[in-house]
Coordinates of C-alpha atoms in Angstrom, one line a residue:
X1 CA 3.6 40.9 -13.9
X2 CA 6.9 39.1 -13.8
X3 CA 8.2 41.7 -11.2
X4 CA 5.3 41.5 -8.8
X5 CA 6.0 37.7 -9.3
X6 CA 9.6 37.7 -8.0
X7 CA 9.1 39.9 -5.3
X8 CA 6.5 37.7 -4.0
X9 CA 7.2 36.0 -0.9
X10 CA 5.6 32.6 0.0
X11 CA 3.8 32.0 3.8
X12 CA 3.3 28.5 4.3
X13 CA 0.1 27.9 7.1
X14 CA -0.1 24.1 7.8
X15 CA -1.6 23.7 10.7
X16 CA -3.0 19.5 11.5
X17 CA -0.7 18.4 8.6
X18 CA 1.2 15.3 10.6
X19 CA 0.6 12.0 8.7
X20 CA -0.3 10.2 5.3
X21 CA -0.1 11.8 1.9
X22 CA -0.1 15.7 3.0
X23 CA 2.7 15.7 5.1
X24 CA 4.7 13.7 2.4
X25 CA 3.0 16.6 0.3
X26 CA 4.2 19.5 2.8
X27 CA 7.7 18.0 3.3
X28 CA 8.3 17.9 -0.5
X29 CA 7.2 21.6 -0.7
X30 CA 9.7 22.5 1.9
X31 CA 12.5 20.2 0.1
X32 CA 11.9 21.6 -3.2
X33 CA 14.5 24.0 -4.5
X34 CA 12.5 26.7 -6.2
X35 CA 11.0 27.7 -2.7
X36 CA 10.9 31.0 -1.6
X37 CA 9.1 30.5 2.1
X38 CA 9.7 33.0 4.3
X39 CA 7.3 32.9 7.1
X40 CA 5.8 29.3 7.7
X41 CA 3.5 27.5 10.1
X42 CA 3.0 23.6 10.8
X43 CA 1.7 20.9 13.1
X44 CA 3.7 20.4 16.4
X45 CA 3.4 16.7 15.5
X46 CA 5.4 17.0 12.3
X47 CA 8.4 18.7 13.9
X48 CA 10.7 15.7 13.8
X49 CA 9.3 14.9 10.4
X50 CA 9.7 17.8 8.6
X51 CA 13.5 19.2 7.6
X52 CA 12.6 23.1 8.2
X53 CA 15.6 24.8 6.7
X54 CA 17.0 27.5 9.4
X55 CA 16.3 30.7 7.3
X56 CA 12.9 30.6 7.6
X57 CA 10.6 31.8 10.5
X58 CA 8.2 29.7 11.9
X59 CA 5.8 28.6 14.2
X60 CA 5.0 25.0 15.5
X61 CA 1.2 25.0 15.9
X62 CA -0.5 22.6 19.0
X63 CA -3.3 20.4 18.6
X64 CA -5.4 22.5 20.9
X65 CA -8.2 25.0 19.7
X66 CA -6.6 27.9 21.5
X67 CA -3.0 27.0 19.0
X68 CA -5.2 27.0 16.2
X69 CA -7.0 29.9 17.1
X70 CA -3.6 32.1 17.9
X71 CA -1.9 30.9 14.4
X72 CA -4.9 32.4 12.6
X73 CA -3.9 35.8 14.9
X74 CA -0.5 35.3 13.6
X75 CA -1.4 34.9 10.0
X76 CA -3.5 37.5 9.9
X77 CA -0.6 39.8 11.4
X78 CA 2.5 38.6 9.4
X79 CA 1.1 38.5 6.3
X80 CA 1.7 41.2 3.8
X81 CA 0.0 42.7 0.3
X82 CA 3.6 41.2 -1.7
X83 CA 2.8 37.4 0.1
X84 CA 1.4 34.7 -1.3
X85 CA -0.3 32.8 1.7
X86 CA -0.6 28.8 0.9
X87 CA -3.2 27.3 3.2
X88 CA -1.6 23.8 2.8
X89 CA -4.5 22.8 5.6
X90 CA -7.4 23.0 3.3
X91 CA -9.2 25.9 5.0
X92 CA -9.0 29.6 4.6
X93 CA -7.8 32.0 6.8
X94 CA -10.4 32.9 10.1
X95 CA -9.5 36.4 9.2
X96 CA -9.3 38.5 6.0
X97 CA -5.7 39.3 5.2
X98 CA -3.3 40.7 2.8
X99 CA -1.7 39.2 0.2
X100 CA -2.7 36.6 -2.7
X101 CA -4.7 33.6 -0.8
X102 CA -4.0 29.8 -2.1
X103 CA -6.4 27.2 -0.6
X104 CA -4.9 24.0 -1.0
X105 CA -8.0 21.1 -0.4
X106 CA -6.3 17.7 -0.2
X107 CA -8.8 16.2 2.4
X108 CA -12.5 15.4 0.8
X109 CA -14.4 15.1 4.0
X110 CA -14.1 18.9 3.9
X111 CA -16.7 18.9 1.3
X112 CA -18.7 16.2 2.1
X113 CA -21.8 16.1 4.3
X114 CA -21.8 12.7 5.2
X115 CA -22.3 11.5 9.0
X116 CA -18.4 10.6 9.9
X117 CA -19.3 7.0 11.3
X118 CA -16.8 5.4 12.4
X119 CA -14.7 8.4 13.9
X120 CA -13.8 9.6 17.0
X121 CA -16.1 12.1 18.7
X122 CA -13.3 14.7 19.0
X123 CA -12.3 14.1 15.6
X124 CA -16.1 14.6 14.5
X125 CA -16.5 17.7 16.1
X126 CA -13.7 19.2 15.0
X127 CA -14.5 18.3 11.4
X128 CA -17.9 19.6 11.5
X129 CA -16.5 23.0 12.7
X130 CA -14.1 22.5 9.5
X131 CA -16.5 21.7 7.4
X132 CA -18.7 25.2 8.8
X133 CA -15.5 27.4 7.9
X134 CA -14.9 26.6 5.0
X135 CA -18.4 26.8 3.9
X136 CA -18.7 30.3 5.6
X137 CA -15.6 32.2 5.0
X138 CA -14.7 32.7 1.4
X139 CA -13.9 35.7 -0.6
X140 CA -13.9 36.1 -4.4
X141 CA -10.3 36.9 -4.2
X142 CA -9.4 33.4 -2.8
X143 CA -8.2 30.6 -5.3
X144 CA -8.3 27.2 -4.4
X145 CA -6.2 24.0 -6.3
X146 CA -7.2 20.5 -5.7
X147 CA -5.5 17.4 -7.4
X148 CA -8.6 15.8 -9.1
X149 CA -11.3 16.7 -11.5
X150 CA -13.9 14.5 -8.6
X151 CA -13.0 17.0 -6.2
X152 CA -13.2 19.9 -8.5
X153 CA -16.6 19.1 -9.0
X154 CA -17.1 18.5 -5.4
X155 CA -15.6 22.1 -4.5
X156 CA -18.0 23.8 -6.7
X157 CA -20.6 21.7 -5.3
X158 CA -19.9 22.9 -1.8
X159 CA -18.6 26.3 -1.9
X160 CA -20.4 27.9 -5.0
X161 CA -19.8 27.4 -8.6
X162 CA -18.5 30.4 -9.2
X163 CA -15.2 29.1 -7.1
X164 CA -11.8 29.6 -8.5
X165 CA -10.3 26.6 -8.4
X166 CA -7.6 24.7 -10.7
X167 CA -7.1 21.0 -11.1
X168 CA -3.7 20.5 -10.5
X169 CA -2.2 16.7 -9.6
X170 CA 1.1 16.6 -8.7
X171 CA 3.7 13.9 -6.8
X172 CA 6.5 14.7 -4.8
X173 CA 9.8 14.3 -6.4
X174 CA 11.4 11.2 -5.7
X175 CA 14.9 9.5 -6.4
X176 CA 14.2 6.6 -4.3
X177 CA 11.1 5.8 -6.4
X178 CA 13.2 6.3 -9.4
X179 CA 15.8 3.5 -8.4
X180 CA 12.7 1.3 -7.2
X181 CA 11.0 1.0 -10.8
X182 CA 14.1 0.1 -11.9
X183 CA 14.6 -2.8 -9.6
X184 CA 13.1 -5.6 -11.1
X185 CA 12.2 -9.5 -10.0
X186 CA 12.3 -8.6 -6.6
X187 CA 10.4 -11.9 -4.4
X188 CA 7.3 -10.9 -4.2
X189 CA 6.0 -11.7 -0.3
X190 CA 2.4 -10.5 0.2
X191 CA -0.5 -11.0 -2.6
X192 CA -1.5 -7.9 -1.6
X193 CA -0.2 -4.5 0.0
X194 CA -2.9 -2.0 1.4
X195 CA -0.5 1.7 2.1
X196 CA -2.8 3.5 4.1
X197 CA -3.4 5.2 7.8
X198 CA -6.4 4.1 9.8
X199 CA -8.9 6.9 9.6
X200 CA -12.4 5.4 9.3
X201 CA -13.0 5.9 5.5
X202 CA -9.7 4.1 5.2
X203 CA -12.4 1.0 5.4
X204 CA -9.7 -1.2 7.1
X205 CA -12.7 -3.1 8.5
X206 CA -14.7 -4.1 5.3
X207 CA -11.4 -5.6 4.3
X208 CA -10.2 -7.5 7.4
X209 CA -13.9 -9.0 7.0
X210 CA -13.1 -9.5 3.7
X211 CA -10.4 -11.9 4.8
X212 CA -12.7 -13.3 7.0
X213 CA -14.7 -14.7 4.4
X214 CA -11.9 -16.1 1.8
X215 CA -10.6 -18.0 4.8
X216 CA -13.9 -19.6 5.1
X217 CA -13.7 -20.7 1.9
X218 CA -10.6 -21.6 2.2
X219 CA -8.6 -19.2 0.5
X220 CA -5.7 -17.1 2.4
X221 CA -4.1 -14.9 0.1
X222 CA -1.2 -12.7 2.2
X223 CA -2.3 -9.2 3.2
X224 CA 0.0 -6.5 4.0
X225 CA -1.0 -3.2 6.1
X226 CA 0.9 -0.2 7.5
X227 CA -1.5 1.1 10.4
X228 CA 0.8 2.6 13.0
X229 CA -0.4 1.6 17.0
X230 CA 0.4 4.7 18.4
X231 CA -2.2 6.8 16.2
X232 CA -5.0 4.3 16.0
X233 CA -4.8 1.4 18.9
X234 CA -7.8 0.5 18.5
X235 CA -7.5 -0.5 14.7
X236 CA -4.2 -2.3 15.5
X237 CA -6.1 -4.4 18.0
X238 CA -8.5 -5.2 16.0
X239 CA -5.8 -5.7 13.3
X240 CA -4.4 -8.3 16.0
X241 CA -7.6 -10.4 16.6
X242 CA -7.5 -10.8 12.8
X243 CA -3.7 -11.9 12.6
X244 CA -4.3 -14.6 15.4
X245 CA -7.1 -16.4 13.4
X246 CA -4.3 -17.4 10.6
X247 CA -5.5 -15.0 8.0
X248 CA -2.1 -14.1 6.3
X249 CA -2.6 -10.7 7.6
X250 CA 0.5 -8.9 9.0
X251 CA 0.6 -5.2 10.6
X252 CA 4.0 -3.2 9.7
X253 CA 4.2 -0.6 12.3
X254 CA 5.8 3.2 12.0
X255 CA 7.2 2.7 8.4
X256 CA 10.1 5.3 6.5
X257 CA 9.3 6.2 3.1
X258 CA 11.9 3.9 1.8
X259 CA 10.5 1.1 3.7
X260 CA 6.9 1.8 2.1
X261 CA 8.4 1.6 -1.0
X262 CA 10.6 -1.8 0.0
X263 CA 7.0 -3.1 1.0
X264 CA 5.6 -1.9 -2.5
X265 CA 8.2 -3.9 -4.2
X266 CA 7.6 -6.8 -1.6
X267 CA 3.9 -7.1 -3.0
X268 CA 2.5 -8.9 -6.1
X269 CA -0.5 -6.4 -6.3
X270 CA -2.0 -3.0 -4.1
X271 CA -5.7 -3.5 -2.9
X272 CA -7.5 -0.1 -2.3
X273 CA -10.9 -0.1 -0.3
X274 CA -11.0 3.7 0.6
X275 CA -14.1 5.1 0.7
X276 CA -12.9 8.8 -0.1
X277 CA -9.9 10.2 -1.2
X278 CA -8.6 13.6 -2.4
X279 CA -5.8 11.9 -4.7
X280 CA -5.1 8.6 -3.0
X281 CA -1.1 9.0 -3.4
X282 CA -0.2 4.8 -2.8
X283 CA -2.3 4.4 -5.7
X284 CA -0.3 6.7 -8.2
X285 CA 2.7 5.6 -6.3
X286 CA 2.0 1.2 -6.8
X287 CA 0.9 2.3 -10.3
X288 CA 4.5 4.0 -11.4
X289 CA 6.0 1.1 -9.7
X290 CA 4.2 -1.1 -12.1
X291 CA 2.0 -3.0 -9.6
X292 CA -1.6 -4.3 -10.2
X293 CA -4.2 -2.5 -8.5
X294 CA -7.2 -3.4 -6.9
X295 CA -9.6 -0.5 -5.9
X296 CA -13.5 0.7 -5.2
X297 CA -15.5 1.8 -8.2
X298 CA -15.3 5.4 -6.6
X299 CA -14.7 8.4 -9.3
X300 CA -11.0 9.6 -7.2
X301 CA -9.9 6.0 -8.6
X302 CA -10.4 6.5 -12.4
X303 CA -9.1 9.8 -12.2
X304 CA -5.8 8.7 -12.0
X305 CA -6.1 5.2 -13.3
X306 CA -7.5 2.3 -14.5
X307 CA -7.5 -0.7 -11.9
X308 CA -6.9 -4.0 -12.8
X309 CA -9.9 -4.5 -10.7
X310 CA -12.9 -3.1 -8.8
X311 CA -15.3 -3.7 -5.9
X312 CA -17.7 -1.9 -4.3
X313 CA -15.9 -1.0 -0.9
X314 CA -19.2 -1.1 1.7
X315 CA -19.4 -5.0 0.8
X316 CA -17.0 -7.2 1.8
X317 CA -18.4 -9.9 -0.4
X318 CA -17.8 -7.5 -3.5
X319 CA -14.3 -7.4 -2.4
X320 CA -13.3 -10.7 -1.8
X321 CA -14.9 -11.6 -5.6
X322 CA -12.6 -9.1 -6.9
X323 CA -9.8 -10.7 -4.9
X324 CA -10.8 -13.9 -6.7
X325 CA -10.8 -12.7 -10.0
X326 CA -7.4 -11.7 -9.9
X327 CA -6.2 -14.6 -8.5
X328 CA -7.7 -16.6 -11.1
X329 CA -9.8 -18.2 -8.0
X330 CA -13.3 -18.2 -9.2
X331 CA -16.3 -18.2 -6.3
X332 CA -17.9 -21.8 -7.1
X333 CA -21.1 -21.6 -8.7
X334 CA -24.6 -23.1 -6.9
X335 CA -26.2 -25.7 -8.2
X336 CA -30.2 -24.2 -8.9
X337 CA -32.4 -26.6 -7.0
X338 CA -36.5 -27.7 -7.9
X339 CA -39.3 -26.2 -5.6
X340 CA -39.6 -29.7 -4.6
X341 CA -35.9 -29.6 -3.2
X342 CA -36.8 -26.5 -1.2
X343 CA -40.1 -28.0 0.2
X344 CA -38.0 -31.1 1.1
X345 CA -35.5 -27.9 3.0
X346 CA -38.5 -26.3 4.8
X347 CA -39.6 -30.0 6.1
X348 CA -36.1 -31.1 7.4

């Protein structure tokens, strides 16, 4: 076993990895020392992002269907019976192939049926075509490794209980996070910090409504985000009606890793209204940095930790209590009134 094991090569097949926590993911994998990649292909978008080193073949795959379509071809022809073929994307290969198959779901929606409000029609259509293949093709042979025991259970749910999958949660290695925890009494300038792009389930609305609400009552606690304007406009604009009404809120745009990490540090606590999540790395990421976090009552949250607080993330109201708790701010109780001062209402 040992020997098939070393002369194993690894094919990397990435395609639509280009932001958040899977191309931080992907870019570790190709970092990491112990690779052995010999054949890879990733998202045309993530080709100034990702360090490809020059040894290895590869591919840069275009957001069209016809790309997509033509890497499957090319996976389908490169691959060999001695490969292992990581499907970093979440979905198996169109075609049966050689080699050992590794499906690598970090991206829930996959295995959820829900109706995708709040996304772009292109972006709907393509996940319900997603969602269709990996449903359809499996094979027996196929293993799959997700980073939760939620989305274990969701897998099997999907795809078949009889699925071979492993639970598996891992972070990419960091030496910058490593000097971060060990900075300590940085100024702390937001109240809160929410690390996250702007795909609908991100819930960036319920929470700028949430702000809404404590400034009515008179409460403006600081509020970091990190939505880039290029990939969502129409978020930042929204983001920007918010900003002018003197909410605290403020928008930092196209952010490095180390500047994410500067922000972390900047922050007295993370709040984490996400509907869905895989993993949810900021919140493993805030938590080894020591920071309170503030997060739905959703199952991928207490698999990896226990908030200091939780909310129900489709209410703002539920939210902006939670915010109050923490701050030691309570919401100001209502006096209960007679029937006779509700008539006296109803006859105003």
């Amino acid at each position: 076993m040992q020997t098939t094991q070393s002369k194993r090569s690894l094919i990397l097949h990435a395609p639509n990895i280009h932001i958040g926590g899977g191309l931080i993911l992907l870019r570790d994998v190709l970092n990491t020392k112990s690779r052995s990649i010999r054949w890879a292909q990733v998202d045309e978008r993530s080709k100034t992002t990702l360090d490809l080193p020059t040894q290895i073949k590869k591919h840069y795959v275009k957001n069209t269907i016809f790309s997509r379509l033509l890497a499957e071809y090319r996976l389908w022809y490169n691959a060999k019976s001695t490969d292992s073929v990581l499907c970093f994307h979440g979905l198996p290969p169109l075609f049966p192939i050689c080699g050992r198959v590794i499906v690598f779901v970090q991206n829930c929606i996959l295995l959820e049926k829900n109706k995708l409000t709040g996304y772009p029609l292109q972006t709907k259509l393509r996940i319900f075509f997603e969602r269709m293949w990996i449903k359809i093709i499996q094979r027996n042979s196929y293993r799959y490794i997700v980073q939760t025991p939620s989305m274990a259970i969701a897998a099997k749910r999907r795809l078949g209980n009889d699925l071979n999958v492993t639970v598996l949660p891992f972070m990419p290695s960091n030496d910058f996070l490593s000097q971060q925890k060990k900075t300590k009494n940085k100024q702390k300038k937001f109240d809160f910090v929410y690390v996250a792009s702007g795909e609908a389930h991100k819930n960036h609305l319920n929470l700028l409504e949430t702000w809404c609400l404590l400034g009515e009552e008179g409460l403006k606690p600081s509020l970091a985000l990190t939505v880039d304007p290029k990939l969502y406009p129409n978020l930042t604009r929204t983001i920007g009606r918010y900003e002018k009404l003197g909410l605290n809120i403020f928008n930092f745009e196209e952010l490095q890793t180390t500047d994410v990490f500067d922000l972390y540090q900047s922050s007295a606590a993370l709040i984490y209204p996400s509907l869905a999540e895989s993993f949810g790395l900021p919140l493993t990421e805030a938590h080894q940095l020591g920071l309170p976090i503030l997060a739905s009552e959703r199952d991928f949250v207490r698999d990896i930790l226990n908030p200091a607080q939780t909310f129900d993330p489709n209410s703002p109201l539920s939210i902006a209590r939670a915010v109050r708790r923490f701050l030691d701010a309570p919401e100001p109780t209502r006096e209960m009134r007679s029937t006779d001062d509700f008539l006296k209402e109803v006859m105003k």
